[in-house]
Amino acid sequence: MLEGAPIRNGVSARPGAPQPGIGLALGGGFARGFAHLGVLQVLEQNHIPITHIAGTSVGSILGAAYASGAPLAKILATVRNLKFRDIARWRVSRLGLASNYRLSDLMERVFEAKQFEDLHIPMAVVATDLATCDPVVFTQGRLVDAIRASCAFPGLFEPVEIGTRCLADGGLVAQVPTIAARQIGAQRVLAVSVGLQDGHRGAPKNIFQVVARSVAAAQKHQIESWERQADLVLRPDVQHLAWDDFERASESIDAGVTAATRALPRIKKLLEPSSQPEDLFASEAHSHLWLAEVHR
């Protein structure tokens, strides 16, 4: 059963006194999203505390792996050897070309926690409710179900059913989940966007490229809304990479390292004491964002 209640009046999923540090909002982008690990590497090397993580699609996988306590070196090694077959199995159906059920095996090998409640860093995973077209933000319960839903890119992967809801990729409604990061308590938000392009030039050559570019066209008009909730946005140079360039993982990671290194002075500035952040929960734009729990 899936239960949800709207977050109102700025009430965080994890109440408590503000912690020094930054919250990360990690966007989707398949293989391009490996750049998130480069950003994490720079933050870790420079002892930048991370108080919260919110992830969409591949950002949910990598963010949750790190939040679970898995060593970054282990996550990096896994990604550099990752193949599409490690996360998906082709299974043509009316709803998608493949199932992402194999994500559960990947998580079993890498993650140090299986439940949101056991994570070392508070985490939010964003998916899209295909019945209402609203975001669903998971912060409790089983990680695998929420992450599979967040990664179910339409047309490629079958939607994931949780309770009575049919869920798909969180990037449809939250390309970079900055709002979710604020809602779980992040006081300063560092957003990482790996862009909208699919890495291919010219006219689309298959149905997946058609769907991917259609989604990108819609996301292009969401940028202003999620950027407003970020204190700083990093855009690693990964536009030349295709969504399935898994064999070029090191290039993507290095792009994240470069972007975070260049922005390091500004990232450190986010840690400086300042006035209270604005009330980000008063606007009508947040009225349909739901906090959900995947029950054990």
PDB file of C-alpha atoms in Angstrom:
ATOM      1  CA  MET A   1       0.000   0.000   0.000  1.00  0.00           C
ATOM      2  CA  LEU A   2       1.220   3.466  -0.809  1.00  0.00           C
ATOM      3  CA  GLU A   3       0.214   6.322   1.439  1.00  0.00           C
ATOM      4  CA  GLY A   4       0.826  10.007   0.914  1.00  0.00           C
ATOM      5  CA  ALA A   5       0.105  13.349   2.473  1.00  0.00           C
ATOM      6  CA  PRO A   6       0.896  16.785   1.092  1.00  0.00           C
ATOM      7  CA  ILE A   7       3.741  18.695   2.669  1.00  0.00           C
ATOM      8  CA  ARG A   8       2.363  21.988   3.876  1.00  0.00           C
ATOM      9  CA  ASN A   9       3.692  25.088   5.634  1.00  0.00           C
ATOM     10  CA  GLY A  10       7.314  24.090   5.213  1.00  0.00           C
ATOM     11  CA  VAL A  11       7.109  20.988   7.409  1.00  0.00           C
ATOM     12  CA  SER A  12      10.122  18.814   6.599  1.00  0.00           C
ATOM     13  CA  ALA A  13      10.017  15.035   6.313  1.00  0.00           C
ATOM     14  CA  ARG A  14      12.838  14.962   8.869  1.00  0.00           C
ATOM     15  CA  PRO A  15      12.271  17.796  11.355  1.00  0.00           C
ATOM     16  CA  GLY A  16      15.061  19.099  13.524  1.00  0.00           C
ATOM     17  CA  ALA A  17      17.555  21.894  13.933  1.00  0.00           C
ATOM     18  CA  PRO A  18      19.323  22.992  10.727  1.00  0.00           C
ATOM     19  CA  GLN A  19      22.660  21.249  10.187  1.00  0.00           C
ATOM     20  CA  PRO A  20      25.749  22.925   8.758  1.00  0.00           C
ATOM     21  CA  GLY A  21      26.408  21.675   5.255  1.00  0.00           C
ATOM     22  CA  ILE A  22      24.712  21.443   1.891  1.00  0.00           C
ATOM     23  CA  GLY A  23      21.920  19.421   0.369  1.00  0.00           C
ATOM     24  CA  LEU A  24      22.454  17.822  -3.032  1.00  0.00           C
ATOM     25  CA  ALA A  25      19.859  17.670  -5.798  1.00  0.00           C
ATOM     26  CA  LEU A  26      21.002  15.129  -8.394  1.00  0.00           C
ATOM     27  CA  GLY A  27      19.223  15.060 -11.744  1.00  0.00           C
ATOM     28  CA  GLY A  28      18.641  12.311 -14.283  1.00  0.00           C
ATOM     29  CA  GLY A  29      20.526  11.538 -17.477  1.00  0.00           C
ATOM     30  CA  PHE A  30      21.467   7.839 -17.506  1.00  0.00           C
ATOM     31  CA  ALA A  31      25.219   7.484 -18.265  1.00  0.00           C
ATOM     32  CA  ARG A  32      25.705  11.269 -18.230  1.00  0.00           C
ATOM     33  CA  GLY A  33      24.592  11.190 -14.606  1.00  0.00           C
ATOM     34  CA  PHE A  34      27.794   9.406 -13.594  1.00  0.00           C
ATOM     35  CA  ALA A  35      29.122  12.963 -13.381  1.00  0.00           C
ATOM     36  CA  HIS A  36      27.373  13.106  -9.991  1.00  0.00           C
ATOM     37  CA  LEU A  37      30.081  10.801  -8.650  1.00  0.00           C
ATOM     38  CA  GLY A  38      32.780  13.238  -9.727  1.00  0.00           C
ATOM     39  CA  VAL A  39      30.998  15.976  -7.803  1.00  0.00           C
ATOM     40  CA  LEU A  40      30.735  13.732  -4.739  1.00  0.00           C
ATOM     41  CA  GLN A  41      34.430  12.940  -5.032  1.00  0.00           C
ATOM     42  CA  VAL A  42      35.397  16.615  -4.872  1.00  0.00           C
ATOM     43  CA  LEU A  43      33.031  17.297  -1.970  1.00  0.00           C
ATOM     44  CA  GLU A  44      34.401  14.349  -0.026  1.00  0.00           C
ATOM     45  CA  GLN A  45      38.034  15.257  -0.688  1.00  0.00           C
ATOM     46  CA  ASN A  46      37.390  18.815   0.511  1.00  0.00           C
ATOM     47  CA  HIS A  47      35.404  17.732   3.568  1.00  0.00           C
ATOM     48  CA  ILE A  48      32.217  19.478   2.462  1.00  0.00           C
ATOM     49  CA  PRO A  49      29.444  18.101   4.712  1.00  0.00           C
ATOM     50  CA  ILE A  50      26.346  16.777   2.956  1.00  0.00           C
ATOM     51  CA  THR A  51      23.203  17.032   5.051  1.00  0.00           C
ATOM     52  CA  HIS A  52      20.564  15.808   2.582  1.00  0.00           C
ATOM     53  CA  ILE A  53      20.335  14.238  -0.878  1.00  0.00           C
ATOM     54  CA  ALA A  54      17.444  14.261  -3.339  1.00  0.00           C
ATOM     55  CA  GLY A  55      17.665  12.237  -6.533  1.00  0.00           C
ATOM     56  CA  THR A  56      15.825  11.702  -9.784  1.00  0.00           C
ATOM     57  CA  SER A  57      16.452   8.664 -11.997  1.00  0.00           C
ATOM     58  CA  VAL A  58      20.203   7.890 -12.052  1.00  0.00           C
ATOM     59  CA  GLY A  59      20.615  10.613  -9.422  1.00  0.00           C
ATOM     60  CA  SER A  60      18.458   8.516  -7.111  1.00  0.00           C
ATOM     61  CA  ILE A  61      20.638   5.426  -7.607  1.00  0.00           C
ATOM     62  CA  LEU A  62      23.970   7.155  -7.040  1.00  0.00           C
ATOM     63  CA  GLY A  63      22.677   9.442  -4.309  1.00  0.00           C
ATOM     64  CA  ALA A  64      21.119   6.588  -2.357  1.00  0.00           C
ATOM     65  CA  ALA A  65      24.210   4.408  -2.765  1.00  0.00           C
ATOM     66  CA  TYR A  66      26.324   7.177  -1.234  1.00  0.00           C
ATOM     67  CA  ALA A  67      23.735   7.947   1.449  1.00  0.00           C
ATOM     68  CA  SER A  68      23.653   4.248   2.387  1.00  0.00           C
ATOM     69  CA  GLY A  69      27.269   4.445   3.517  1.00  0.00           C
ATOM     70  CA  ALA A  70      28.776   2.565   0.576  1.00  0.00           C
ATOM     71  CA  PRO A  71      32.389   3.751   0.058  1.00  0.00           C
ATOM     72  CA  LEU A  72      32.671   6.143  -2.864  1.00  0.00           C
ATOM     73  CA  ALA A  73      35.559   4.077  -4.260  1.00  0.00           C
ATOM     74  CA  LYS A  74      33.257   1.045  -4.431  1.00  0.00           C
ATOM     75  CA  ILE A  75      30.523   3.006  -6.213  1.00  0.00           C
ATOM     76  CA  LEU A  76      33.043   4.421  -8.705  1.00  0.00           C
ATOM     77  CA  ALA A  77      34.469   0.965  -9.455  1.00  0.00           C
ATOM     78  CA  THR A  78      30.994  -0.459  -9.984  1.00  0.00           C
ATOM     79  CA  VAL A  79      29.957   2.315 -12.361  1.00  0.00           C
ATOM     80  CA  ARG A  80      33.121   2.018 -14.443  1.00  0.00           C
ATOM     81  CA  ASN A  81      32.246  -1.622 -15.133  1.00  0.00           C
ATOM     82  CA  LEU A  82      28.486  -1.144 -15.483  1.00  0.00           C
ATOM     83  CA  LYS A  83      26.614  -2.465 -18.515  1.00  0.00           C
ATOM     84  CA  PHE A  84      23.036  -1.790 -19.574  1.00  0.00           C
ATOM     85  CA  ARG A  85      22.206  -5.451 -18.925  1.00  0.00           C
ATOM     86  CA  ASP A  86      23.163  -4.927 -15.261  1.00  0.00           C
ATOM     87  CA  ILE A  87      20.116  -2.727 -14.752  1.00  0.00           C
ATOM     88  CA  ALA A  88      17.650  -3.852 -17.411  1.00  0.00           C
ATOM     89  CA  ARG A  89      16.236  -6.849 -19.219  1.00  0.00           C
ATOM     90  CA  TRP A  90      14.612  -6.507 -22.606  1.00  0.00           C
ATOM     91  CA  ARG A  91      10.980  -7.532 -22.307  1.00  0.00           C
ATOM     92  CA  VAL A  92       8.715  -5.958 -24.874  1.00  0.00           C
ATOM     93  CA  SER A  93       5.267  -5.259 -23.465  1.00  0.00           C
ATOM     94  CA  ARG A  94       2.465  -2.793 -24.043  1.00  0.00           C
ATOM     95  CA  LEU A  95       4.022  -0.443 -21.506  1.00  0.00           C
ATOM     96  CA  GLY A  96       7.744  -0.527 -22.271  1.00  0.00           C
ATOM     97  CA  LEU A  97      10.639  -2.220 -24.038  1.00  0.00           C
ATOM     98  CA  ALA A  98      12.425  -3.425 -20.906  1.00  0.00           C
ATOM     99  CA  SER A  99      12.119  -4.022 -17.190  1.00  0.00           C
ATOM    100  CA  ASN A 100      14.531  -2.383 -14.740  1.00  0.00           C
ATOM    101  CA  TYR A 101      14.018  -5.096 -12.130  1.00  0.00           C
ATOM    102  CA  ARG A 102      17.733  -5.963 -12.261  1.00  0.00           C
ATOM    103  CA  LEU A 103      18.381  -2.718 -10.389  1.00  0.00           C
ATOM    104  CA  SER A 104      17.548  -4.699  -7.250  1.00  0.00           C
ATOM    105  CA  ASP A 105      20.553  -6.996  -7.884  1.00  0.00           C
ATOM    106  CA  LEU A 106      22.834  -3.995  -8.426  1.00  0.00           C
ATOM    107  CA  MET A 107      21.642  -2.414  -5.207  1.00  0.00           C
ATOM    108  CA  GLU A 108      22.135  -5.682  -3.333  1.00  0.00           C
ATOM    109  CA  ARG A 109      25.814  -5.698  -4.371  1.00  0.00           C
ATOM    110  CA  VAL A 110      26.592  -2.038  -3.682  1.00  0.00           C
ATOM    111  CA  PHE A 111      24.232  -0.541  -1.118  1.00  0.00           C
ATOM    112  CA  GLU A 112      24.908  -0.713   2.612  1.00  0.00           C
ATOM    113  CA  ALA A 113      21.235  -0.115   3.496  1.00  0.00           C
ATOM    114  CA  LYS A 114      17.934  -1.319   2.062  1.00  0.00           C
ATOM    115  CA  GLN A 115      15.520   1.060   3.802  1.00  0.00           C
ATOM    116  CA  PHE A 116      15.326   4.856   3.774  1.00  0.00           C
ATOM    117  CA  GLU A 117      15.305   4.793   7.559  1.00  0.00           C
ATOM    118  CA  ASP A 118      18.756   3.137   7.631  1.00  0.00           C
ATOM    119  CA  LEU A 119      20.514   5.661   5.401  1.00  0.00           C
ATOM    120  CA  HIS A 120      23.406   7.687   6.843  1.00  0.00           C
ATOM    121  CA  ILE A 121      22.190  10.817   5.015  1.00  0.00           C
ATOM    122  CA  PRO A 122      18.473  11.748   4.731  1.00  0.00           C
ATOM    123  CA  MET A 123      17.352  10.999   1.183  1.00  0.00           C
ATOM    124  CA  ALA A 124      14.408  11.781  -1.101  1.00  0.00           C
ATOM    125  CA  VAL A 125      13.656   9.911  -4.324  1.00  0.00           C
ATOM    126  CA  VAL A 126      11.304  11.504  -6.847  1.00  0.00           C
ATOM    127  CA  ALA A 127       8.996   9.589  -9.202  1.00  0.00           C
ATOM    128  CA  THR A 128       6.003  10.577 -11.347  1.00  0.00           C
ATOM    129  CA  ASP A 129       2.448   9.384 -10.776  1.00  0.00           C
ATOM    130  CA  LEU A 130       1.151   8.577 -14.269  1.00  0.00           C
ATOM    131  CA  ALA A 131      -2.479   8.839 -13.143  1.00  0.00           C
ATOM    132  CA  THR A 132      -2.230  12.384 -11.782  1.00  0.00           C
ATOM    133  CA  CYS A 133       1.014  13.557 -13.475  1.00  0.00           C
ATOM    134  CA  ASP A 134       2.173  14.781 -10.062  1.00  0.00           C
ATOM    135  CA  PRO A 135       5.525  14.227  -8.335  1.00  0.00           C
ATOM    136  CA  VAL A 136       5.718  11.562  -5.638  1.00  0.00           C
ATOM    137  CA  VAL A 137       8.583  11.995  -3.177  1.00  0.00           C
ATOM    138  CA  PHE A 138       9.721   8.904  -1.278  1.00  0.00           C
ATOM    139  CA  THR A 139      11.553   9.277   2.030  1.00  0.00           C
ATOM    140  CA  GLN A 140      10.561   6.128   3.912  1.00  0.00           C
ATOM    141  CA  GLY A 141      10.311   2.404   3.306  1.00  0.00           C
ATOM    142  CA  ARG A 142      12.047   0.205   0.735  1.00  0.00           C
ATOM    143  CA  LEU A 143      14.677   1.936  -1.365  1.00  0.00           C
ATOM    144  CA  VAL A 144      14.524  -0.473  -4.294  1.00  0.00           C
ATOM    145  CA  ASP A 145      10.869   0.190  -5.099  1.00  0.00           C
ATOM    146  CA  ALA A 146      11.244   3.971  -5.042  1.00  0.00           C
ATOM    147  CA  ILE A 147      14.448   3.911  -7.095  1.00  0.00           C
ATOM    148  CA  ARG A 148      13.039   1.545  -9.726  1.00  0.00           C
ATOM    149  CA  ALA A 149      10.054   3.877 -10.107  1.00  0.00           C
ATOM    150  CA  SER A 150      12.257   6.968 -10.345  1.00  0.00           C
ATOM    151  CA  CYS A 151      14.315   5.296 -13.096  1.00  0.00           C
ATOM    152  CA  ALA A 152      11.395   4.007 -15.215  1.00  0.00           C
ATOM    153  CA  PHE A 153      11.972   6.205 -18.268  1.00  0.00           C
ATOM    154  CA  PRO A 154       8.806   6.168 -20.424  1.00  0.00           C
ATOM    155  CA  GLY A 155       8.938   4.130 -23.595  1.00  0.00           C
ATOM    156  CA  LEU A 156      12.106   2.333 -22.512  1.00  0.00           C
ATOM    157  CA  PHE A 157      11.191   0.895 -19.109  1.00  0.00           C
ATOM    158  CA  GLU A 158       7.853  -0.405 -17.929  1.00  0.00           C
ATOM    159  CA  PRO A 159       6.234   1.764 -15.237  1.00  0.00           C
ATOM    160  CA  VAL A 160       6.527   0.474 -11.674  1.00  0.00           C
ATOM    161  CA  GLU A 161       3.401  -0.232  -9.663  1.00  0.00           C
ATOM    162  CA  ILE A 162       3.533   0.575  -5.953  1.00  0.00           C
ATOM    163  CA  GLY A 163       0.273   0.118  -4.124  1.00  0.00           C
ATOM    164  CA  THR A 164      -2.439   1.631  -6.288  1.00  0.00           C
ATOM    165  CA  ARG A 165      -0.089   3.954  -8.149  1.00  0.00           C
ATOM    166  CA  CYS A 166       1.571   3.517 -11.528  1.00  0.00           C
ATOM    167  CA  LEU A 167       4.891   5.356 -11.404  1.00  0.00           C
ATOM    168  CA  ALA A 168       7.501   6.459 -13.929  1.00  0.00           C
ATOM    169  CA  ASP A 169      10.723   8.462 -14.176  1.00  0.00           C
ATOM    170  CA  GLY A 170      10.943  11.374 -11.749  1.00  0.00           C
ATOM    171  CA  GLY A 171      12.608  13.499 -14.395  1.00  0.00           C
ATOM    172  CA  LEU A 172       9.230  14.028 -16.043  1.00  0.00           C
ATOM    173  CA  VAL A 173       8.252  16.339 -13.184  1.00  0.00           C
ATOM    174  CA  ALA A 174      11.562  17.106 -11.451  1.00  0.00           C
ATOM    175  CA  GLN A 175      14.486  17.119 -13.847  1.00  0.00           C
ATOM    176  CA  VAL A 176      16.655  18.206 -10.917  1.00  0.00           C
ATOM    177  CA  PRO A 177      14.863  17.644  -7.566  1.00  0.00           C
ATOM    178  CA  THR A 178      15.741  20.872  -5.793  1.00  0.00           C
ATOM    179  CA  ILE A 179      12.252  21.297  -4.345  1.00  0.00           C
ATOM    180  CA  ALA A 180      12.385  17.813  -2.799  1.00  0.00           C
ATOM    181  CA  ALA A 181      15.791  18.632  -1.287  1.00  0.00           C
ATOM    182  CA  ARG A 182      14.296  21.711   0.379  1.00  0.00           C
ATOM    183  CA  GLN A 183      11.305  19.758   1.609  1.00  0.00           C
ATOM    184  CA  ILE A 184      13.357  17.199   3.486  1.00  0.00           C
ATOM    185  CA  GLY A 185      15.222  19.980   5.265  1.00  0.00           C
ATOM    186  CA  ALA A 186      18.184  21.136   3.157  1.00  0.00           C
ATOM    187  CA  GLN A 187      19.054  24.734   4.028  1.00  0.00           C
ATOM    188  CA  ARG A 188      21.511  25.204   1.151  1.00  0.00           C
ATOM    189  CA  VAL A 189      21.011  23.310  -2.093  1.00  0.00           C
ATOM    190  CA  LEU A 190      23.688  22.426  -4.635  1.00  0.00           C
ATOM    191  CA  ALA A 191      22.011  21.206  -7.845  1.00  0.00           C
ATOM    192  CA  VAL A 192      23.769  19.052 -10.432  1.00  0.00           C
ATOM    193  CA  SER A 193      22.253  19.043 -13.912  1.00  0.00           C
ATOM    194  CA  VAL A 194      23.640  16.864 -16.701  1.00  0.00           C
ATOM    195  CA  GLY A 195      21.527  18.476 -19.399  1.00  0.00           C
ATOM    196  CA  LEU A 196      18.662  17.675 -21.707  1.00  0.00           C
ATOM    197  CA  GLN A 197      20.311  16.378 -24.876  1.00  0.00           C
ATOM    198  CA  ASP A 198      20.457  12.666 -25.713  1.00  0.00           C
ATOM    199  CA  GLY A 199      23.981  12.854 -27.121  1.00  0.00           C
ATOM    200  CA  HIS A 200      22.891  12.176 -30.703  1.00  0.00           C
ATOM    201  CA  ARG A 201      22.893  14.740 -33.508  1.00  0.00           C
ATOM    202  CA  GLY A 202      20.323  15.263 -36.235  1.00  0.00           C
ATOM    203  CA  ALA A 203      16.843  13.818 -36.527  1.00  0.00           C
ATOM    204  CA  PRO A 204      15.865  10.972 -34.170  1.00  0.00           C
ATOM    205  CA  LYS A 205      16.583   7.512 -35.551  1.00  0.00           C
ATOM    206  CA  ASN A 206      14.444   5.310 -33.320  1.00  0.00           C
ATOM    207  CA  ILE A 207      11.418   5.424 -31.046  1.00  0.00           C
ATOM    208  CA  PHE A 208      13.516   5.861 -27.909  1.00  0.00           C
ATOM    209  CA  GLN A 209      15.196   8.974 -29.305  1.00  0.00           C
ATOM    210  CA  VAL A 210      11.764  10.330 -30.226  1.00  0.00           C
ATOM    211  CA  VAL A 211      10.516   9.821 -26.653  1.00  0.00           C
ATOM    212  CA  ALA A 212      13.744  11.129 -25.110  1.00  0.00           C
ATOM    213  CA  ARG A 213      13.671  14.339 -27.127  1.00  0.00           C
ATOM    214  CA  SER A 214       9.980  14.832 -26.446  1.00  0.00           C
ATOM    215  CA  VAL A 215      10.669  14.598 -22.718  1.00  0.00           C
ATOM    216  CA  ALA A 216      13.635  16.968 -23.107  1.00  0.00           C
ATOM    217  CA  ALA A 217      11.410  19.489 -24.882  1.00  0.00           C
ATOM    218  CA  ALA A 218       8.999  19.440 -21.947  1.00  0.00           C
ATOM    219  CA  GLN A 219      11.804  19.624 -19.378  1.00  0.00           C
ATOM    220  CA  LYS A 220      13.311  22.635 -21.113  1.00  0.00           C
ATOM    221  CA  HIS A 221      10.412  24.719 -19.856  1.00  0.00           C
ATOM    222  CA  GLN A 222      10.782  23.472 -16.256  1.00  0.00           C
ATOM    223  CA  ILE A 223      14.313  24.761 -15.782  1.00  0.00           C
ATOM    224  CA  GLU A 224      13.329  28.081 -14.241  1.00  0.00           C
ATOM    225  CA  SER A 225      11.167  26.430 -11.572  1.00  0.00           C
ATOM    226  CA  TRP A 226      13.813  24.060 -10.231  1.00  0.00           C
ATOM    227  CA  GLU A 227      16.673  26.556 -10.588  1.00  0.00           C
ATOM    228  CA  ARG A 228      14.865  29.011  -8.301  1.00  0.00           C
ATOM    229  CA  GLN A 229      15.215  26.508  -5.449  1.00  0.00           C
ATOM    230  CA  ALA A 230      18.978  26.044  -5.923  1.00  0.00           C
ATOM    231  CA  ASP A 231      21.678  28.125  -4.263  1.00  0.00           C
ATOM    232  CA  LEU A 232      24.197  26.924  -6.846  1.00  0.00           C
ATOM    233  CA  VAL A 233      23.861  24.870 -10.049  1.00  0.00           C
ATOM    234  CA  LEU A 234      26.650  22.747 -11.517  1.00  0.00           C
ATOM    235  CA  ARG A 235      26.464  21.704 -15.169  1.00  0.00           C
ATOM    236  CA  PRO A 236      29.199  19.174 -15.945  1.00  0.00           C
ATOM    237  CA  ASP A 237      30.237  19.123 -19.617  1.00  0.00           C
ATOM    238  CA  VAL A 238      28.602  15.835 -20.658  1.00  0.00           C
ATOM    239  CA  GLN A 239      26.399  16.950 -23.535  1.00  0.00           C
ATOM    240  CA  HIS A 240      28.558  14.994 -25.988  1.00  0.00           C
ATOM    241  CA  LEU A 241      27.730  11.734 -24.199  1.00  0.00           C
ATOM    242  CA  ALA A 242      24.722   9.607 -25.099  1.00  0.00           C
ATOM    243  CA  TRP A 243      22.369   8.203 -22.464  1.00  0.00           C
ATOM    244  CA  ASP A 244      23.778   4.691 -22.995  1.00  0.00           C
ATOM    245  CA  ASP A 245      27.509   5.536 -23.141  1.00  0.00           C
ATOM    246  CA  PHE A 246      28.209   3.339 -20.130  1.00  0.00           C
ATOM    247  CA  GLU A 247      31.669   2.468 -21.461  1.00  0.00           C
ATOM    248  CA  ARG A 248      32.542   6.189 -21.213  1.00  0.00           C
ATOM    249  CA  ALA A 249      31.747   6.372 -17.510  1.00  0.00           C
ATOM    250  CA  SER A 250      35.199   7.757 -16.666  1.00  0.00           C
ATOM    251  CA  GLU A 251      34.631  10.731 -19.004  1.00  0.00           C
ATOM    252  CA  SER A 252      31.372  11.522 -17.261  1.00  0.00           C
ATOM    253  CA  ILE A 253      32.931  11.206 -13.802  1.00  0.00           C
ATOM    254  CA  ASP A 254      35.856  13.424 -14.804  1.00  0.00           C
ATOM    255  CA  ALA A 255      33.418  16.075 -16.076  1.00  0.00           C
ATOM    256  CA  GLY A 256      31.811  16.103 -12.628  1.00  0.00           C
ATOM    257  CA  VAL A 257      35.213  16.499 -10.988  1.00  0.00           C
ATOM    258  CA  THR A 258      36.053  19.422 -13.255  1.00  0.00           C
ATOM    259  CA  ALA A 259      32.742  21.212 -12.662  1.00  0.00           C
ATOM    260  CA  ALA A 260      32.896  20.813  -8.884  1.00  0.00           C
ATOM    261  CA  THR A 261      36.572  21.820  -8.685  1.00  0.00           C
ATOM    262  CA  ARG A 262      35.945  25.016 -10.617  1.00  0.00           C
ATOM    263  CA  ALA A 263      32.986  25.843  -8.389  1.00  0.00           C
ATOM    264  CA  LEU A 264      34.706  24.910  -5.115  1.00  0.00           C
ATOM    265  CA  PRO A 265      35.101  28.491  -3.827  1.00  0.00           C
ATOM    266  CA  ARG A 266      31.375  29.097  -4.387  1.00  0.00           C
ATOM    267  CA  ILE A 267      30.480  25.746  -2.807  1.00  0.00           C
ATOM    268  CA  LYS A 268      32.509  26.623   0.297  1.00  0.00           C
ATOM    269  CA  LYS A 269      30.768  29.983   0.417  1.00  0.00           C
ATOM    270  CA  LEU A 270      27.451  28.145   0.837  1.00  0.00           C
ATOM    271  CA  LEU A 271      28.699  26.961   4.218  1.00  0.00           C
ATOM    272  CA  GLU A 272      29.079  30.493   5.539  1.00  0.00           C
ATOM    273  CA  PRO A 273      26.435  31.656   8.049  1.00  0.00           C
ATOM    274  CA  SER A 274      23.745  33.795   6.495  1.00  0.00           C
ATOM    275  CA  SER A 275      20.183  34.882   7.018  1.00  0.00           C
ATOM    276  CA  GLN A 276      17.364  32.393   7.252  1.00  0.00           C
ATOM    277  CA  PRO A 277      16.385  30.914   3.875  1.00  0.00           C
ATOM    278  CA  GLU A 278      13.120  32.080   2.405  1.00  0.00           C
ATOM    279  CA  ASP A 279       9.906  30.166   2.949  1.00  0.00           C
ATOM    280  CA  LEU A 280      10.016  27.866  -0.074  1.00  0.00           C
ATOM    281  CA  PHE A 281       6.764  26.116   0.694  1.00  0.00           C
ATOM    282  CA  ALA A 282       4.308  28.958   0.409  1.00  0.00           C
ATOM    283  CA  SER A 283       3.990  29.033  -3.357  1.00  0.00           C
ATOM    284  CA  GLU A 284       1.185  27.361  -5.216  1.00  0.00           C
ATOM    285  CA  ALA A 285       3.754  25.463  -7.280  1.00  0.00           C
ATOM    286  CA  HIS A 286       4.351  23.095  -4.367  1.00  0.00           C
ATOM    287  CA  SER A 287       0.722  22.350  -3.539  1.00  0.00           C
ATOM    288  CA  HIS A 288       0.667  19.067  -5.481  1.00  0.00           C
ATOM    289  CA  LEU A 289       3.954  17.580  -4.256  1.00  0.00           C
ATOM    290  CA  TRP A 290       3.347  14.477  -2.175  1.00  0.00           C
ATOM    291  CA  LEU A 291       5.466  12.730   0.438  1.00  0.00           C
ATOM    292  CA  ALA A 292       5.099   8.976   0.075  1.00  0.00           C
ATOM    293  CA  GLU A 293       6.107   5.856   1.937  1.00  0.00           C
ATOM    294  CA  VAL A 294       6.812   2.442   0.518  1.00  0.00           C
ATOM    295  CA  HIS A 295       5.686   0.082   3.219  1.00  0.00           C
ATOM    296  CA  ARG A 296       7.741  -2.925   4.148  1.00  0.00           C
TER     297      ARG A 296
END
